[in-house]
Coordinates of N, CA and C in Angstrom, one line a residue:
Chain A
D1 N 126.0 107.4 103.5 CA 126.6 107.9 102.4 C 125.8 106.7 102.2
Q2 N 125.3 106.8 100.6 CA 125.3 105.2 99.9 C 125.6 104.8 98.6
Q3 N 125.1 103.5 99.0 CA 126.1 102.1 98.7 C 125.4 101.4 97.6
V4 N 123.9 102.4 97.1 CA 123.4 101.8 96.3 C 123.5 103.3 95.0
K5 N 124.0 103.7 93.6 CA 123.6 104.5 93.5 C 123.2 104.8 92.0
Q6 N 121.4 105.6 91.7 CA 122.2 105.8 90.6 C 121.9 107.5 90.3
N7 N 122.8 107.8 89.2 CA 123.4 108.7 88.9 C 122.7 109.8 88.1
S8 N 122.0 109.7 87.2 CA 121.1 109.6 86.8 C 119.2 109.6 86.7
P9 N 118.7 110.9 88.1 CA 117.6 110.7 88.2 C 116.7 110.8 87.4
S10 N 116.8 111.8 85.8 CA 115.7 110.9 84.8 C 116.3 110.8 83.2
L11 N 115.7 109.7 82.3 CA 115.9 109.3 81.6 C 115.7 109.8 80.1
S12 N 115.6 110.2 79.6 CA 115.1 110.1 78.0 C 115.5 109.6 76.9
V13 N 114.5 108.2 76.1 CA 114.5 107.9 74.8 C 113.8 107.9 74.2
Q14 N 113.7 107.7 73.0 CA 113.2 107.7 71.6 C 112.6 105.9 71.3
E15 N 111.5 106.2 71.2 CA 110.5 104.4 70.6 C 111.8 104.2 70.4
G16 N 111.8 102.3 70.3 CA 112.7 102.0 69.4 C 113.8 102.2 69.5
R17 N 114.4 102.8 70.1 CA 116.0 102.7 70.8 C 115.7 101.9 72.3
I18 N 117.6 102.2 72.2 CA 117.6 101.6 73.7 C 117.9 102.2 74.4
S19 N 117.4 101.6 75.3 CA 117.2 102.1 76.8 C 118.9 102.0 78.1
I20 N 119.5 103.3 77.9 CA 120.7 102.2 79.6 C 120.1 103.3 79.7
L21 N 119.6 102.1 81.3 CA 119.8 102.7 83.3 C 121.6 102.3 83.5
N22 N 122.2 102.8 84.4 CA 123.5 103.2 85.5 C 123.2 102.5 87.1
C23 N 123.8 101.6 87.5 CA 124.4 102.2 88.8 C 125.5 101.5 89.6
D24 N 125.8 102.3 89.9 CA 127.5 101.9 90.9 C 127.0 102.2 92.9
Y25 N 128.5 101.2 93.1 CA 127.4 100.1 94.3 C 129.3 100.6 94.8
T26 N 128.7 100.2 96.5 CA 130.8 100.1 96.7 C 130.3 100.0 97.9
N27 N 129.1 98.5 99.0 CA 129.7 97.2 100.0 C 129.8 96.5 98.7
S28 N 130.8 96.4 98.8 CA 131.5 94.2 98.8 C 131.0 93.2 99.4
M29 N 130.3 93.5 100.3 CA 129.4 92.8 100.5 C 127.9 91.5 99.8
F30 N 127.6 93.2 98.2 CA 126.8 93.0 97.9 C 126.9 91.7 96.9
D31 N 125.9 90.5 96.8 CA 126.2 89.4 95.6 C 125.8 89.0 95.0
Y32 N 124.4 90.1 95.5 CA 122.9 89.8 94.7 C 122.3 91.1 94.5
F33 N 121.7 91.8 92.8 CA 121.6 92.2 92.5 C 120.5 93.0 91.7
L34 N 118.8 93.9 91.9 CA 118.6 93.8 90.9 C 117.5 94.6 91.2
W35 N 116.8 94.5 90.1 CA 116.2 96.0 89.3 C 114.9 96.1 89.6
Y36 N 114.4 97.1 90.4 CA 112.9 97.2 89.7 C 112.2 98.5 89.0
K37 N 110.5 98.2 88.7 CA 110.4 99.2 88.4 C 109.2 99.2 88.4
K38 N 109.3 100.7 88.6 CA 107.8 101.8 89.7 C 106.6 102.7 89.3
Y39 N 105.6 101.7 88.9 CA 104.5 102.8 87.9 C 104.2 104.5 89.8
P40 N 103.6 105.1 89.0 CA 102.6 106.1 90.8 C 101.8 105.9 90.9
A41 N 102.1 105.6 92.2 CA 101.2 105.0 93.6 C 101.0 103.7 93.5
E42 N 102.0 102.5 92.4 CA 102.1 101.5 92.4 C 103.6 101.4 94.0
G43 N 103.5 99.7 94.4 CA 104.5 99.4 94.4 C 105.7 99.5 94.1
P44 N 107.4 98.9 93.4 CA 108.3 98.1 92.9 C 108.1 96.9 92.4
T45 N 108.2 96.5 91.9 CA 107.9 95.1 90.4 C 108.8 95.0 90.1
F46 N 109.4 93.5 90.1 CA 110.3 93.5 90.5 C 111.2 92.1 89.1
L47 N 112.0 93.7 88.1 CA 111.6 93.0 86.0 C 112.8 92.2 86.3
I48 N 114.3 92.1 87.0 CA 115.4 91.6 86.5 C 115.7 91.0 87.5
S49 N 117.0 90.7 87.9 CA 118.1 90.0 88.5 C 119.2 89.8 88.4
I50 N 120.7 89.3 89.3 CA 121.8 88.4 88.7 C 122.6 88.8 89.8
S51 N 123.6 86.9 90.1 CA 123.9 86.6 91.1 C 125.8 87.3 90.4
S52 N 126.3 87.4 91.7 CA 126.7 88.2 91.6 C 128.6 87.9 90.5
I53 N 127.8 86.0 90.6 CA 128.9 85.2 89.6 C 128.1 85.0 88.3
K54 N 127.3 85.8 87.9 CA 127.2 86.2 86.5 C 127.7 87.1 86.6
D55 N 128.2 87.9 84.8 CA 128.1 89.5 84.6 C 126.5 89.2 83.7
K56 N 126.2 88.7 83.6 CA 125.3 89.2 82.2 C 123.4 87.5 82.4
N57 N 122.5 89.1 82.5 CA 121.8 87.9 82.3 C 120.2 88.7 81.5
E58 N 119.5 87.8 80.8 CA 118.0 88.7 79.8 C 117.7 87.7 79.7
D59 N 116.8 88.7 79.9 CA 115.2 88.1 80.0 C 114.3 88.8 78.9
G60 N 113.7 88.3 77.8 CA 113.1 89.8 77.1 C 113.9 90.3 76.2
R61 N 113.6 91.5 76.0 CA 113.8 93.1 76.4 C 115.4 93.6 77.5
F62 N 114.9 92.2 78.2 CA 115.4 93.5 79.1 C 116.7 92.3 79.0
T63 N 118.0 93.1 79.6 CA 118.7 92.7 80.2 C 120.5 93.1 81.1
V64 N 121.0 92.5 81.8 CA 121.8 93.4 83.2 C 123.0 93.0 82.8
F65 N 123.8 94.2 82.5 CA 125.1 93.7 83.2 C 126.0 93.6 84.8
L66 N 126.5 92.9 84.7 CA 127.1 93.7 85.6 C 128.6 93.0 85.4
N67 N 129.9 94.3 86.3 CA 131.3 94.3 86.5 C 131.6 94.9 87.8
K68 N 132.3 93.9 88.0 CA 132.6 93.5 89.7 C 132.9 94.1 89.7
S69 N 134.4 94.3 88.8 CA 135.4 94.8 89.8 C 135.6 96.4 89.4
A70 N 134.1 96.9 88.5 CA 134.6 98.3 88.9 C 132.5 98.0 89.8
K71 N 132.2 97.1 90.6 CA 131.8 97.2 91.1 C 130.4 98.6 90.1
H72 N 129.7 98.3 89.2 CA 128.8 99.0 87.8 C 128.1 98.1 87.3
L73 N 127.0 98.0 87.1 CA 126.1 97.6 86.5 C 124.9 98.4 85.8
S74 N 124.4 97.9 85.4 CA 123.0 98.3 83.9 C 122.1 98.0 83.5
L75 N 121.6 98.0 83.1 CA 120.1 97.4 82.2 C 120.1 98.3 81.5
H76 N 120.2 97.0 79.9 CA 119.2 97.4 79.0 C 118.3 97.2 79.0
I77 N 117.5 98.0 77.8 CA 115.9 97.3 77.0 C 116.1 98.0 75.5
V78 N 115.7 97.2 75.6 CA 116.1 96.8 73.5 C 114.6 96.0 72.4
P79 N 114.1 96.8 71.9 CA 114.3 98.0 71.6 C 113.0 99.0 72.5
S80 N 113.4 100.0 73.3 CA 112.4 100.8 74.5 C 110.8 101.0 73.6
Q81 N 110.1 100.8 74.7 CA 108.4 100.8 74.0 C 107.8 101.9 75.1
P82 N 107.1 102.2 74.7 CA 105.5 103.3 75.6 C 105.4 103.2 76.7
G83 N 105.6 101.4 77.3 CA 104.9 100.7 78.3 C 106.2 101.6 79.7
D84 N 106.8 101.2 78.6 CA 108.8 101.2 79.6 C 108.9 102.2 80.9
S85 N 107.8 103.5 79.8 CA 108.2 104.4 80.7 C 107.6 104.5 82.5
A86 N 108.7 104.6 83.7 CA 109.0 104.1 84.4 C 109.5 105.5 85.1
V87 N 109.9 104.6 86.0 CA 111.3 104.6 87.9 C 111.3 103.1 87.5
Y88 N 112.6 103.6 87.7 CA 113.5 102.0 88.2 C 114.7 102.3 88.5
F89 N 114.7 101.8 89.6 CA 115.2 101.5 91.1 C 116.3 99.9 90.5
C90 N 117.1 100.6 91.5 CA 118.6 99.6 91.1 C 118.3 98.7 92.9
A91 N 118.9 97.8 92.7 CA 118.2 97.2 94.8 C 119.9 96.3 94.8
A92 N 120.1 96.2 96.2 CA 121.6 95.0 96.0 C 121.1 94.2 97.5
S93 N 121.8 93.2 97.3 CA 121.6 92.6 98.9 C 122.9 91.8 99.0
A94 N 122.9 91.1 100.7 CA 123.9 90.7 100.7 C 123.1 88.7 101.2
Y95 N 123.3 88.3 101.1 CA 122.6 86.4 101.7 C 124.2 86.6 102.9
S96 N 122.3 86.2 104.3 CA 123.4 86.0 105.1 C 123.4 85.0 105.8
G97 N 122.9 83.9 104.8 CA 123.2 82.2 105.5 C 121.9 81.7 106.5
G98 N 121.1 82.7 107.4 CA 119.9 82.7 108.0 C 118.1 83.0 106.6
G99 N 119.3 84.2 105.4 CA 118.4 84.5 104.4 C 118.8 85.6 103.9
A100 N 117.8 86.6 102.7 CA 118.1 87.5 102.1 C 118.5 88.8 103.0
D101 N 119.4 89.8 103.3 CA 119.4 91.2 104.3 C 118.4 91.9 103.4
G102 N 117.9 92.6 103.8 CA 116.6 94.4 102.8 C 117.1 94.3 101.9
L103 N 116.5 94.3 100.3 CA 117.6 95.4 99.9 C 117.8 97.2 100.3
T104 N 118.9 96.6 99.1 CA 119.7 98.7 99.8 C 119.3 99.3 98.4
F105 N 118.4 100.0 97.8 CA 118.1 100.4 96.9 C 118.4 101.5 96.5
G106 N 118.3 101.9 95.4 CA 119.0 103.9 94.1 C 117.6 104.6 94.9
K107 N 118.7 105.7 94.2 CA 117.0 107.1 94.5 C 116.2 106.3 93.2
G108 N 116.8 105.6 92.3 CA 116.0 105.6 90.7 C 116.0 106.1 89.9
T109 N 115.6 106.3 88.5 CA 116.0 107.1 87.0 C 114.8 107.0 86.6
H110 N 114.0 108.2 86.3 CA 113.2 108.5 85.7 C 113.5 108.3 84.2
L111 N 113.3 106.9 83.4 CA 112.8 106.7 82.0 C 112.1 106.7 81.5
I112 N 111.1 107.5 80.7 CA 110.4 108.5 79.5 C 111.5 108.2 78.5
I113 N 110.2 107.4 76.9 CA 110.2 106.8 76.9 C 109.4 107.1 75.4
Q114 N 110.5 108.4 74.5 CA 108.6 109.2 73.8 C 109.3 109.1 72.2
P115 N 107.7 109.6 72.1 CA 106.5 109.0 70.9 C 107.7 109.4 69.4
Chain B
E1 N 98.3 83.4 91.2 CA 99.3 83.5 92.1 C 98.2 85.4 93.4
A2 N 98.5 84.9 93.8 CA 97.8 87.0 94.3 C 99.2 87.5 95.3
G3 N 99.4 88.8 94.8 CA 100.2 89.7 95.5 C 100.2 89.5 96.7
V4 N 101.4 90.4 97.5 CA 101.4 91.1 98.8 C 99.7 92.5 98.4
V5 N 99.3 92.6 99.6 CA 98.7 92.9 99.6 C 98.3 93.9 101.6
Q6 N 98.2 94.9 101.1 CA 97.9 95.5 101.5 C 97.3 96.7 101.9
S7 N 96.9 96.8 103.7 CA 95.7 97.8 104.0 C 97.1 98.7 105.0
P8 N 95.3 100.7 105.2 CA 95.5 101.1 103.4 C 96.3 101.2 103.2
R9 N 95.1 101.3 101.5 CA 96.5 102.3 100.4 C 96.5 103.3 100.9
Y10 N 95.6 104.2 101.9 CA 96.5 105.8 102.1 C 95.5 106.1 103.1
K11 N 95.8 107.0 104.7 CA 95.7 107.1 105.2 C 96.3 109.1 106.0
I12 N 95.3 109.4 106.6 CA 95.5 110.5 106.3 C 95.1 111.0 108.2
I13 N 96.2 110.8 109.5 CA 95.7 111.2 110.2 C 96.9 112.7 110.8
E14 N 96.3 113.0 112.0 CA 96.6 114.1 113.0 C 98.0 113.8 113.5
K15 N 99.2 114.8 114.1 CA 100.3 114.6 114.6 C 99.9 113.9 115.8
K16 N 100.8 112.3 116.5 CA 100.0 112.0 117.7 C 99.5 111.1 117.8
Q17 N 98.2 111.5 116.9 CA 97.7 110.2 116.2 C 98.7 108.7 116.2
P18 N 97.6 107.9 116.8 CA 98.9 106.0 116.5 C 98.0 106.2 114.6
V19 N 98.3 105.0 113.8 CA 98.4 104.7 112.8 C 98.8 103.0 112.4
A20 N 98.2 102.5 112.3 CA 98.7 100.7 112.0 C 98.7 99.9 110.5
F21 N 99.5 99.6 110.1 CA 99.1 98.8 108.5 C 99.4 97.9 108.7
W22 N 98.8 96.9 107.8 CA 98.5 95.4 107.4 C 99.1 94.8 106.6
C23 N 99.6 93.9 106.6 CA 100.3 92.8 105.9 C 99.6 91.5 105.5
N24 N 99.9 91.5 104.1 CA 99.6 89.9 103.8 C 100.6 88.9 102.5
P25 N 101.8 88.7 103.3 CA 102.8 88.5 101.7 C 102.1 87.0 101.1
I26 N 103.2 86.9 100.5 CA 102.4 86.2 99.8 C 101.9 85.0 100.2
S27 N 101.6 84.5 99.8 CA 101.4 82.9 100.1 C 102.5 82.4 100.2
G28 N 103.2 81.1 100.8 CA 104.1 80.1 101.6 C 105.6 81.3 101.6
H29 N 105.7 83.0 101.5 CA 106.3 83.4 101.9 C 106.8 83.2 102.9
N30 N 108.1 82.5 104.0 CA 108.3 82.9 105.5 C 109.0 84.0 105.0
T31 N 110.0 85.2 104.5 CA 110.3 87.1 104.4 C 109.8 86.7 104.0
L32 N 109.5 88.5 105.5 CA 108.4 89.3 104.9 C 109.1 90.5 105.3
Y33 N 109.2 91.8 104.7 CA 110.3 93.0 105.1 C 109.3 94.9 105.3
W34 N 109.3 94.9 106.3 CA 108.7 96.6 105.3 C 109.8 97.6 105.5
Y35 N 109.4 98.4 104.6 CA 110.0 99.4 104.2 C 109.4 100.3 104.4
R36 N 110.1 101.6 104.6 CA 109.9 103.3 104.5 C 110.3 104.1 103.3
Q37 N 108.8 104.5 102.2 CA 110.3 105.3 100.8 C 109.9 106.8 100.9
N38 N 110.8 107.8 101.8 CA 110.5 109.2 101.2 C 110.0 109.6 100.5
L39 N 109.3 110.9 98.6 CA 110.1 110.8 97.6 C 110.7 111.3 97.9
G40 N 110.9 110.9 96.3 CA 112.5 111.4 95.7 C 113.4 110.6 96.1
Q41 N 112.7 109.2 97.2 CA 114.1 108.4 97.3 C 114.0 106.8 97.0
G42 N 114.6 106.0 97.1 CA 114.6 104.3 97.3 C 113.9 104.7 98.6
P43 N 113.6 102.7 99.0 CA 113.4 102.9 99.7 C 113.6 102.2 100.5
E44 N 113.5 102.3 102.1 CA 114.7 102.4 102.6 C 114.1 101.3 104.3
L45 N 114.6 100.0 104.4 CA 114.6 98.8 105.0 C 113.5 99.4 106.5
L46 N 113.4 99.2 107.3 CA 112.8 98.8 108.5 C 112.7 97.3 109.5
I47 N 112.3 96.4 109.1 CA 111.9 95.4 109.5 C 112.8 93.8 109.0
R48 N 113.2 93.5 109.1 CA 113.0 91.7 108.0 C 112.9 91.0 109.2
Y49 N 111.9 89.6 108.9 CA 110.7 88.9 109.2 C 111.4 87.2 108.9
E50 N 111.3 86.5 109.6 CA 112.1 85.0 109.2 C 110.7 84.1 109.8
N51 N 110.2 83.8 109.2 CA 109.1 83.4 109.9 C 107.3 84.3 110.6
E52 N 107.7 83.9 112.4 CA 107.2 84.9 113.2 C 108.2 85.9 114.0
E53 N 110.0 85.9 113.2 CA 111.4 85.9 114.4 C 111.5 87.9 113.7
A54 N 111.7 88.6 114.4 CA 111.7 88.9 113.9 C 114.2 89.3 113.8
V55 N 114.2 89.1 112.3 CA 115.6 88.3 112.4 C 116.6 90.1 111.9
D56 N 115.5 90.9 111.5 CA 116.4 92.7 111.8 C 115.5 93.6 111.2
D57 N 115.7 94.2 113.3 CA 115.2 95.1 113.4 C 116.6 97.1 112.9
S58 N 117.3 96.8 113.1 CA 118.1 98.0 113.7 C 117.4 99.2 113.2
Q59 N 116.6 99.1 111.9 CA 116.7 100.4 111.2 C 115.7 100.9 111.8
L60 N 114.6 100.6 112.9 CA 112.9 100.6 113.2 C 113.7 101.7 114.1
P61 N 113.0 102.7 113.9 CA 113.0 103.1 115.8 C 111.9 103.0 116.8
K62 N 112.6 103.1 116.9 CA 111.7 101.2 118.2 C 110.9 102.5 119.3
D63 N 111.9 104.2 119.8 CA 110.5 104.9 120.3 C 109.7 105.0 120.0
R64 N 109.4 104.8 118.9 CA 107.9 105.3 118.0 C 107.0 103.7 117.5
F65 N 108.1 102.4 116.5 CA 107.3 102.0 116.0 C 107.0 100.9 116.5
S66 N 106.2 99.8 116.3 CA 106.2 98.6 116.7 C 105.8 97.3 115.2
A67 N 106.7 96.7 115.4 CA 106.2 96.2 114.3 C 105.5 93.8 114.7
E68 N 104.6 93.3 114.9 CA 105.0 92.7 114.9 C 104.6 90.7 113.5
R69 N 104.1 89.8 113.6 CA 104.1 88.9 113.0 C 104.1 87.3 113.8
L70 N 102.4 87.6 114.1 CA 101.7 86.4 114.8 C 101.7 84.9 114.0
K71 N 102.2 84.6 114.8 CA 102.7 82.8 113.0 C 102.6 82.7 111.8
G72 N 103.9 83.7 112.2 CA 104.4 83.8 110.7 C 104.1 84.1 108.9
V73 N 102.5 84.7 109.2 CA 102.2 85.1 107.8 C 102.0 86.6 107.8
D74 N 100.9 87.5 108.4 CA 99.7 87.9 108.3 C 101.3 89.5 108.5
S75 N 101.2 90.4 109.6 CA 102.7 91.7 109.8 C 101.6 92.7 110.0
T76 N 102.1 93.8 110.9 CA 101.0 95.1 111.7 C 102.5 95.5 111.9
L77 N 102.8 96.5 111.4 CA 103.3 97.9 111.8 C 102.0 99.5 112.1
K78 N 103.0 99.1 113.7 CA 102.4 100.0 114.3 C 103.5 101.5 114.2
I79 N 102.2 102.4 114.3 CA 103.4 103.8 114.8 C 102.7 104.4 115.2
Q80 N 103.1 105.3 117.8 CA 102.5 105.5 118.4 C 103.1 106.4 118.3
P81 N 103.4 108.3 119.7 CA 102.8 108.3 118.1 C 102.8 109.1 116.8
A82 N 102.8 109.3 116.1 CA 103.3 109.6 114.2 C 103.5 110.9 114.1
E83 N 104.6 111.5 114.0 CA 105.0 112.5 113.7 C 104.3 113.0 112.6
L84 N 104.7 114.5 112.1 CA 105.2 114.9 110.8 C 105.4 113.8 109.8
G85 N 108.0 114.2 110.6 CA 108.3 113.5 109.3 C 108.5 111.9 108.8
D86 N 107.3 111.6 109.5 CA 106.4 110.0 109.3 C 105.6 109.9 107.9
S87 N 105.9 111.3 107.7 CA 104.6 111.4 106.4 C 105.5 110.4 104.7
A88 N 105.2 109.3 104.2 CA 105.4 108.3 103.7 C 105.4 107.8 102.8
V89 N 106.0 106.6 102.1 CA 105.0 104.9 101.9 C 105.6 103.9 102.6
Y90 N 104.8 103.2 103.0 CA 105.4 102.4 103.8 C 104.8 100.8 103.1
L91 N 106.3 100.1 102.3 CA 105.2 99.2 102.0 C 106.1 97.8 102.2
C92 N 105.5 96.8 102.2 CA 105.7 95.8 102.2 C 105.8 94.2 101.2
A93 N 106.6 93.9 101.7 CA 107.7 92.8 100.8 C 107.6 91.1 100.9
S94 N 107.9 90.5 100.4 CA 107.5 88.8 100.6 C 108.9 87.3 99.5
S95 N 109.3 87.1 100.8 CA 110.3 86.8 99.4 C 109.8 85.3 99.9
P96 N 110.1 83.9 99.0 CA 110.2 82.4 99.7 C 112.0 81.8 100.2
R97 N 111.7 80.7 100.8 CA 112.8 80.4 101.1 C 113.4 80.6 100.5
G98 N 115.3 80.5 100.3 CA 116.2 80.6 99.8 C 115.8 81.5 98.5
S99 N 115.4 82.4 98.4 CA 115.8 83.2 97.3 C 115.8 84.7 97.7
E100 N 116.6 85.8 97.4 CA 117.2 86.8 97.1 C 116.2 88.2 96.7
T101 N 115.1 87.2 95.6 CA 114.2 88.3 95.0 C 112.9 88.9 95.4
Q102 N 112.4 89.8 96.7 CA 111.1 89.7 97.8 C 110.0 90.8 96.0
Y103 N 109.2 90.5 96.6 CA 107.9 91.1 95.8 C 107.0 92.1 96.9
F104 N 106.9 93.4 96.1 CA 106.4 94.2 97.1 C 104.2 94.2 96.6
G105 N 104.2 94.6 97.6 CA 102.6 94.7 97.9 C 103.3 96.3 97.3
P106 N 101.5 97.0 97.5 CA 101.0 98.1 96.3 C 101.4 99.4 97.7
G107 N 101.4 99.1 98.7 CA 101.9 100.7 99.7 C 101.1 101.3 100.8
T108 N 100.8 101.7 101.5 CA 100.1 102.1 102.3 C 101.1 103.3 102.8
R109 N 100.6 105.2 101.3 CA 100.4 105.9 101.9 C 99.8 106.3 102.8
L110 N 101.2 107.1 103.7 CA 100.5 108.0 105.3 C 101.2 109.4 104.9
L111 N 99.9 110.3 104.8 CA 100.0 111.4 105.2 C 99.7 112.4 106.6
V112 N 100.5 112.7 107.7 CA 100.6 113.0 108.7 C 100.8 114.3 108.7
L113 N 99.6 115.4 109.4 CA 99.2 116.6 109.3 C 99.5 117.3 110.4

């Protein structure tokens, strides 16, 4: 049973436009959500995160929105640039007092930015 | 600041052979994680260390996998014997105390023939 779902395996967006990547989760114990970006043959690179006490977090061109009631989060990239082409993973964790649990990842969305 | 270091980057072995992966976390990070990523999937947790203590190894296949983190810094993940299904990328990550953000190394790509 997948606890973190990214239902779009791929997404193609024109350069300069907005990219919106979506993620759904089922485990109500998750209290921290992260987005990672991954290039081929590299490890995932941390992009942006959001705590469950917030509904929005912004960092430059990247904004993450969290809708707890719908168990849904999204990553917005504005404007999209060619270097944004990569696989994006949504991840979630629960803090268990002694430290952050391991992350539960979605399967990823391959974002392609077209010139 | 140096990132998470892993070696080797690539490893090809025949089935039933042993293999070991090494990880050096970011300096000062007390929490260390090992993940396995299969093709087309997201990473999946194998084991989590708080300093030298393995606090979550519930997903580690203990019949063939073992891990250690001596002195609470570097860590080694071992598979013995390797099976064809172990072909995957093995990722190490670390995080500082009190943080839920994990920082990943480049991974070791294992191919079992």
